[in-house]
mmCIF file of C-alpha atoms in Angstrom:
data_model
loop_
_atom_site.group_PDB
_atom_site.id
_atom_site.type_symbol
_atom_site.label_atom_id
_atom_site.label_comp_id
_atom_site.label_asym_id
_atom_site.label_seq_id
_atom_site.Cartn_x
_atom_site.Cartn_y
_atom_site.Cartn_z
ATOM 1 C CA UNK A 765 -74.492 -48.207 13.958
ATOM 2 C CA UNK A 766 -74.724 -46.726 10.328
ATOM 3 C CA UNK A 767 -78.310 -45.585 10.548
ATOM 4 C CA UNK A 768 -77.703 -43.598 13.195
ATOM 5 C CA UNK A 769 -76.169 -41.014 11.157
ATOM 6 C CA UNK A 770 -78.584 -41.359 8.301
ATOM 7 C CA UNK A 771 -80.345 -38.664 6.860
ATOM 8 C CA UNK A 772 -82.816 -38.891 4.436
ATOM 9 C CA UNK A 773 -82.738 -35.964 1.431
ATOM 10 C CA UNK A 774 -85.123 -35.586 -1.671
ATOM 11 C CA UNK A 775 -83.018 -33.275 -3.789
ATOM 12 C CA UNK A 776 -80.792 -33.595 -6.294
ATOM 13 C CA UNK A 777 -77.735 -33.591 -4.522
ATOM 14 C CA UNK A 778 -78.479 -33.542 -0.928
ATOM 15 C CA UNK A 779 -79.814 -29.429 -0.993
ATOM 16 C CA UNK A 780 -82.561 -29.615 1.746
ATOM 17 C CA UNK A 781 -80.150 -31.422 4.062
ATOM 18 C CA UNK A 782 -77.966 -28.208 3.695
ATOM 19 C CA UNK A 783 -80.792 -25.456 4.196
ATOM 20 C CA UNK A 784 -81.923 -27.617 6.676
ATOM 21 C CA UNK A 785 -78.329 -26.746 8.625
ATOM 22 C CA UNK A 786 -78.851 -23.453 7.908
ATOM 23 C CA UNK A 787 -82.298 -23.346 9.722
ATOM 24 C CA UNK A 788 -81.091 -24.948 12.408
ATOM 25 C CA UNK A 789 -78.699 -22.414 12.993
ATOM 26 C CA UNK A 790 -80.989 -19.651 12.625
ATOM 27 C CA UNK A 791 -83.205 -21.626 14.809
ATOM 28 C CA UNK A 792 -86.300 -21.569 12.647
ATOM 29 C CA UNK A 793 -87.583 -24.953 13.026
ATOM 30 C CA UNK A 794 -90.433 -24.724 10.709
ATOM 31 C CA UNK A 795 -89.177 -22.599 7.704
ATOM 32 C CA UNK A 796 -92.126 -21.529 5.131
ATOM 33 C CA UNK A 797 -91.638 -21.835 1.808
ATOM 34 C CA UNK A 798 -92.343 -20.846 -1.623
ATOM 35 C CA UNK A 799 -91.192 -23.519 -4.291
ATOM 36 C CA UNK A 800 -90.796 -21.716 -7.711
ATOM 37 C CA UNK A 801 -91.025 -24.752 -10.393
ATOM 38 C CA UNK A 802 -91.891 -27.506 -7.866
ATOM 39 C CA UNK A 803 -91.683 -30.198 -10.670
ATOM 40 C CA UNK A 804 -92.673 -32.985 -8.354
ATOM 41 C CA UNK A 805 -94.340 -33.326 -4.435
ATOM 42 C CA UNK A 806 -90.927 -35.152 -3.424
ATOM 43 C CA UNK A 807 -88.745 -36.329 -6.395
ATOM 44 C CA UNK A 808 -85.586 -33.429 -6.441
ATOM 45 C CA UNK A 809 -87.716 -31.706 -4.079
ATOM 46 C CA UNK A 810 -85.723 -28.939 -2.501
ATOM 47 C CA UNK A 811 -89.084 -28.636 0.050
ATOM 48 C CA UNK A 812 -90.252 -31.819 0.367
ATOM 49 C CA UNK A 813 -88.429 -32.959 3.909
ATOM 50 C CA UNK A 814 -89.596 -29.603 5.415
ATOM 51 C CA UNK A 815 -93.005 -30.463 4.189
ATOM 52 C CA UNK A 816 -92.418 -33.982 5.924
ATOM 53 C CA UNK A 817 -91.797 -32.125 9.592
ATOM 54 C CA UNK A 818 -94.537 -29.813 9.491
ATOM 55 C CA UNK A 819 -93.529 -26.794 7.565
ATOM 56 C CA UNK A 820 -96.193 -25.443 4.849
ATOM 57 C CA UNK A 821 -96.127 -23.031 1.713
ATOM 58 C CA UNK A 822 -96.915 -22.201 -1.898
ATOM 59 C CA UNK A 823 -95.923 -24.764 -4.758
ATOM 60 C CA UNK A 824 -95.704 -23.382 -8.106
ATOM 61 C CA UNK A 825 -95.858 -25.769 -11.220
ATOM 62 C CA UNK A 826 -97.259 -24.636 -14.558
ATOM 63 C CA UNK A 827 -96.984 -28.038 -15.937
ATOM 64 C CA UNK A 828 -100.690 -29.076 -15.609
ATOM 65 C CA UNK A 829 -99.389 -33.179 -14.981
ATOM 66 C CA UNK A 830 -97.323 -32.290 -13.049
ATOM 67 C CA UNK A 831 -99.182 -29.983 -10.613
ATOM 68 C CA UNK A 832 -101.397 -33.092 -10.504
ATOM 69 C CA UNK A 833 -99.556 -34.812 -8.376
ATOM 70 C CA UNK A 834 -98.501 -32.330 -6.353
ATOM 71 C CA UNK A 835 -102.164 -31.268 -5.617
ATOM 72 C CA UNK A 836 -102.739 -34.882 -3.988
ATOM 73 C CA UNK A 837 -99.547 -35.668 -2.351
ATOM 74 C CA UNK A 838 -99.059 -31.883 -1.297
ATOM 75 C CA UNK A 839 -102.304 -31.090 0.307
ATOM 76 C CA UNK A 840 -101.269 -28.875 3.405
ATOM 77 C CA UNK A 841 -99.739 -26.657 1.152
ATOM 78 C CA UNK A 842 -101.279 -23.876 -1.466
ATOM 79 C CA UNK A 843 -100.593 -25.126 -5.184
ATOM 80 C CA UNK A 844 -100.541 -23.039 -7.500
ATOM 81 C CA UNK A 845 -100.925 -23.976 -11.550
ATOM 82 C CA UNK A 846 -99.318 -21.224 -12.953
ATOM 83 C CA UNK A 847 -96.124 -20.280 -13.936
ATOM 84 C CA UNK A 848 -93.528 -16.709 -12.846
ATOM 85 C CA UNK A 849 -92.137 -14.432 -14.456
ATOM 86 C CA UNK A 850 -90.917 -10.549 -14.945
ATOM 87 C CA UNK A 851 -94.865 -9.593 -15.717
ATOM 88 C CA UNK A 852 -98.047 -11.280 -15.652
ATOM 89 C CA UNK A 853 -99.908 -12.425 -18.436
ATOM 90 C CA UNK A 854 -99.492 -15.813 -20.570
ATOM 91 C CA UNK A 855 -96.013 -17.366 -21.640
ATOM 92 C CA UNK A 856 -95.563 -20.782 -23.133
ATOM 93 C CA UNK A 857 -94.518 -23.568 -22.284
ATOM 94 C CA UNK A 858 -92.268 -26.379 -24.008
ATOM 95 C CA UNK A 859 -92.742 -29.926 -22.611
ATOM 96 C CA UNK A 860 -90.435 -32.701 -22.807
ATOM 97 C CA UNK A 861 -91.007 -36.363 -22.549
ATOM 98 C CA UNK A 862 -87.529 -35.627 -19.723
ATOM 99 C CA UNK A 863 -90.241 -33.385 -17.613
ATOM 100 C CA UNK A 864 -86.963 -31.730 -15.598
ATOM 101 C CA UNK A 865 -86.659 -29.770 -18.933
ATOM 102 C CA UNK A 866 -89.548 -28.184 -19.600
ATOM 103 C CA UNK A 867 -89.478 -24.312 -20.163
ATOM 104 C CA UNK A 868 -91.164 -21.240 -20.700
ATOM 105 C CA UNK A 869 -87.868 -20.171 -22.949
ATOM 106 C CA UNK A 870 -87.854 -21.109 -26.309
ATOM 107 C CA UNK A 871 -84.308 -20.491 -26.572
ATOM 108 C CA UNK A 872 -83.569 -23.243 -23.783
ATOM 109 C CA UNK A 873 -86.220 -25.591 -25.871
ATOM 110 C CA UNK A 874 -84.067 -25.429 -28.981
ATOM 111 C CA UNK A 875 -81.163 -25.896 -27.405
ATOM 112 C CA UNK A 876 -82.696 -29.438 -25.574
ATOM 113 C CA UNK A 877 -84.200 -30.427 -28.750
ATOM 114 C CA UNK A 878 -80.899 -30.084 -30.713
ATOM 115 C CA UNK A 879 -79.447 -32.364 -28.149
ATOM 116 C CA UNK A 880 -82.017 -34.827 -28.859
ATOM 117 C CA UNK A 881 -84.773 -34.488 -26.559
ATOM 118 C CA UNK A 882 -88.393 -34.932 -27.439
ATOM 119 C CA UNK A 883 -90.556 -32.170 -27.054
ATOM 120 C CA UNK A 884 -94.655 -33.492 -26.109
ATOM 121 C CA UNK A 885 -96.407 -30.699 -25.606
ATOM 122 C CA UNK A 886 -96.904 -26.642 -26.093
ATOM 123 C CA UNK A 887 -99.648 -24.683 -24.498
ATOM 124 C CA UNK A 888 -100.252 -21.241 -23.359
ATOM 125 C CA UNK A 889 -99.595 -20.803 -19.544
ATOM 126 C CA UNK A 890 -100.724 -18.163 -17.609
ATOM 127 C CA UNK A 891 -98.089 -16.639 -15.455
ATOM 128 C CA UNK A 892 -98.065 -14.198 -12.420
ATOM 129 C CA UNK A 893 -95.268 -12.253 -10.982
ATOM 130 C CA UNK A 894 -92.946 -12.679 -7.947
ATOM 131 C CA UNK A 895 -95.364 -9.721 -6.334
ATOM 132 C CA UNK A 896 -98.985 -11.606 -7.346
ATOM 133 C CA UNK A 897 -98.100 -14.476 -5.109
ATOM 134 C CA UNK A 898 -96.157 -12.460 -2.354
ATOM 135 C CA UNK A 899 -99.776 -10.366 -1.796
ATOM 136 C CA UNK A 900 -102.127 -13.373 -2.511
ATOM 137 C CA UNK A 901 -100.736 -16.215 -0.699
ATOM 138 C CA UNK A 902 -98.157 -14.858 1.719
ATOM 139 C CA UNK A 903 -98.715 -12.813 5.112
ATOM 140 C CA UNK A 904 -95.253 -12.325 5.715
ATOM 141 C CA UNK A 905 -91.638 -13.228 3.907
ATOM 142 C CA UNK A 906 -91.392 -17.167 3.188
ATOM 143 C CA UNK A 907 -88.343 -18.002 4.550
ATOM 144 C CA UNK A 908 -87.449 -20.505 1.836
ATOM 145 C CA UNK A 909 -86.565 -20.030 -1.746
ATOM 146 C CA UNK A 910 -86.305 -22.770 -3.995
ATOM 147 C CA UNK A 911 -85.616 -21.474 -8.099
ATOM 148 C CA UNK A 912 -85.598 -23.777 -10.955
ATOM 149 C CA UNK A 913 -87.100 -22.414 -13.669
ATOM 150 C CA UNK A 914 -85.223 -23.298 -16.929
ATOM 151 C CA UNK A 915 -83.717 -20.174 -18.423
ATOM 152 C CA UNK A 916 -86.369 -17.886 -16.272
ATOM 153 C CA UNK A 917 -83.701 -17.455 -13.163
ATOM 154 C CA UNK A 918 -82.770 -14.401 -13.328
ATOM 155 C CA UNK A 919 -85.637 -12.632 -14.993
ATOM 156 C CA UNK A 920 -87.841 -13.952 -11.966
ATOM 157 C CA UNK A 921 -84.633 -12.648 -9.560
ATOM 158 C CA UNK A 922 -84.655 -9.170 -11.119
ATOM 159 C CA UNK A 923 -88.263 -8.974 -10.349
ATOM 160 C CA UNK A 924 -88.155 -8.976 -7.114
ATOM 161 C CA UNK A 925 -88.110 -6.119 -4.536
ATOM 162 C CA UNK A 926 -85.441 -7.029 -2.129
ATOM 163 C CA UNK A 927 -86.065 -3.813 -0.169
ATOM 164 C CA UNK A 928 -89.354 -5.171 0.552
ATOM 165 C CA UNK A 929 -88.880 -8.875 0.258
ATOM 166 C CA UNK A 930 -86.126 -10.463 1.988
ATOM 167 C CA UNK A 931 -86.118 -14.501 2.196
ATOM 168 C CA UNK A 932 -83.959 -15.815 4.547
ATOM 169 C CA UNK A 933 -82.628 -18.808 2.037
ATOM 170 C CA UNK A 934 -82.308 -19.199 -1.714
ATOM 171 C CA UNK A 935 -81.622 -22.437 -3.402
ATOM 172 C CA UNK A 936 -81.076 -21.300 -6.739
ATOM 173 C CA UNK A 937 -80.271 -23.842 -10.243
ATOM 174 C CA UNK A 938 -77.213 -22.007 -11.295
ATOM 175 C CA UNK A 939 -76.024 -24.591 -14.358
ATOM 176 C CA UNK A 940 -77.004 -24.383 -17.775
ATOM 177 C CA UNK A 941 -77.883 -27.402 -19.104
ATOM 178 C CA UNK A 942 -75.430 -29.488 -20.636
ATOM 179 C CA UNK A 943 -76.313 -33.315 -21.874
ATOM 180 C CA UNK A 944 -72.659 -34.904 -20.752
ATOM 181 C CA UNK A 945 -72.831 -32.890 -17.504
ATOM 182 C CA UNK A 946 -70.315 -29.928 -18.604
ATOM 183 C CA UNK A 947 -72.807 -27.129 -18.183
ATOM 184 C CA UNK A 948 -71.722 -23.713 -17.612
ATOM 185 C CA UNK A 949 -72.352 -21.640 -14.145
ATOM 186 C CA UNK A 950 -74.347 -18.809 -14.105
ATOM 187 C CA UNK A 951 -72.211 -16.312 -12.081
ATOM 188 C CA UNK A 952 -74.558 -13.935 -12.837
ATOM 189 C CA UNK A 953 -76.702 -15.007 -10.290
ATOM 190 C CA UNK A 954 -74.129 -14.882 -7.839
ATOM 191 C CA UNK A 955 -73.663 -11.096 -9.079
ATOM 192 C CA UNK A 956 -77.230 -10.769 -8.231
ATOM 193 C CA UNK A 957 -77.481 -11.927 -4.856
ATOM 194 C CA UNK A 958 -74.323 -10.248 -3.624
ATOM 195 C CA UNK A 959 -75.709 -7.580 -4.816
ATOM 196 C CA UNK A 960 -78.838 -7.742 -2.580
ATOM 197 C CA UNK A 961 -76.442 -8.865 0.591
ATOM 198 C CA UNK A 962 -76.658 -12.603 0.338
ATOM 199 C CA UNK A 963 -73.838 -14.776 0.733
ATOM 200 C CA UNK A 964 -73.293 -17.561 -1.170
ATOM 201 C CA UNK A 965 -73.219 -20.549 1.937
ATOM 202 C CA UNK A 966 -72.900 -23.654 0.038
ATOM 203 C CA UNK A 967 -72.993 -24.930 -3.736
ATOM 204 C CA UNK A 968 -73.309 -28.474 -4.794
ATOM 205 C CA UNK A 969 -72.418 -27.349 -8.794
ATOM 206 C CA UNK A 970 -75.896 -28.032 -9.846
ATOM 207 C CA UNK A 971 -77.498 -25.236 -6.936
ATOM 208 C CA UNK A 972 -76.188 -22.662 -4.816
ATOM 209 C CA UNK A 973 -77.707 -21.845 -1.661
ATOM 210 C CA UNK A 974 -77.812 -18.126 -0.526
ATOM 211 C CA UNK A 975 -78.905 -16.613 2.841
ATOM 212 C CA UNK A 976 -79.247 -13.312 4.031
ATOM 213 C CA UNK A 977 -76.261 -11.845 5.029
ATOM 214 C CA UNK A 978 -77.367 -9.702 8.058
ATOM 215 C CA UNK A 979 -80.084 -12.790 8.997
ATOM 216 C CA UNK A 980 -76.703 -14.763 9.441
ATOM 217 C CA UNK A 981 -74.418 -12.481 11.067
ATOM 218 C CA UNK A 982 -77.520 -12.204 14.160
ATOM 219 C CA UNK A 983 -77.672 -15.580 14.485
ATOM 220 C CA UNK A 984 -74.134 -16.816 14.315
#
């Protein structure tokens, strides 16, 4: 009787199970998305399950092992090897031998390799902004967000024109890191999307999840 209830999830703490609610009630049963620091086709994948039912969209991963193998397991979708931020150009990026960790801030590398993690790897990334991959991979609005990006959160979210970009769902890291699990939230992010009219609909300490406030309202 057990499995009847079962659902299957693929992120960290059960996140695409909850935007998967949210869809439902909006009844948008095959949500695009746009994965900002995809890390891995299905492991903590915040997309992967809508992947899994049909849905497609963009993958971003400027690790280049990583975006390996999310260019063969993700095929229906548009990968991109590249990394976001507030302006285009080339950033770099710290890898760790802990791959959830690496970061385009070198403030947030110091502060992992003072805790004791081992940094592999430093190249030069290029990087295009929230806008470049709106016009060159998007028709319309994706109607999934999915934000990890290490210390870049809010520099990407302050990038982007809500006036003229409005995602229905955000799923949004909102913890700095902490090695015994004691990291600090980043209300500034909820400052952020309050003030673009989201509401914060769930948080599972490690994410929040933000939709549109008006989206919600018409459909509920």
């Amino acid at each position: 009787m057990v499995g009847v209830y079962y659902q299957k999830s693929y992120s960290q703490c059960g996140e695409d199970l909850i935007v998967s609610y949210i869809f439902d009630s909006l009844k948008i049963a095959h949500p695009t998305y746009l994965d900002i620091g995809a890390h891995h086709p299905y492991f903590l994948s915040n997309t992967f399950l809508f992947y899994r039912r049909g849905s497609r969209g963009v993958c971003i991963e400027p690790d280049p092992f990583l975006f390996d193998k999310i260019s063969k397991s993700r095929r229906r979708d548009q990968n991109l090897n590249v990394g976001l931020a507030g302006k285009s150009g080339t950033l770099r990026l710290h890898v760790f031998s802990s791959r959830t960790l690496n970061t385009f801030s070198g403030e947030e590398a110091k502060k992992y390799i003072a805790a004791g993690h081992e940094q592999i790897d430093s190249r030069e990334i290029v990087v295009l902004t929230f806008e470049d991959v709106m016009s060159r991979c998007f028709d319309t609005v994706p109607d999934f967000i999915s934000l990890d990006v290490e210390g870049m959160d809010m520099e990407i979210l302050d990038s982007i024109d809500f006036t003229k970009y409005r995602p229905g769902v955000f799923c949004i890291e909102t913890i700095t890191y902490s090695r015994v699990g004691e990291g600090k939230k980043l209300t500034e992010i909820d400052e952020i999307m309050s003030g673009h009219n989201y509401m914060k609909y769930a948080d599972t300490y490690i994410n929040s999840i933000y939709v549109d406030r008006d989206l919600w309202r018409a459909h509920t």
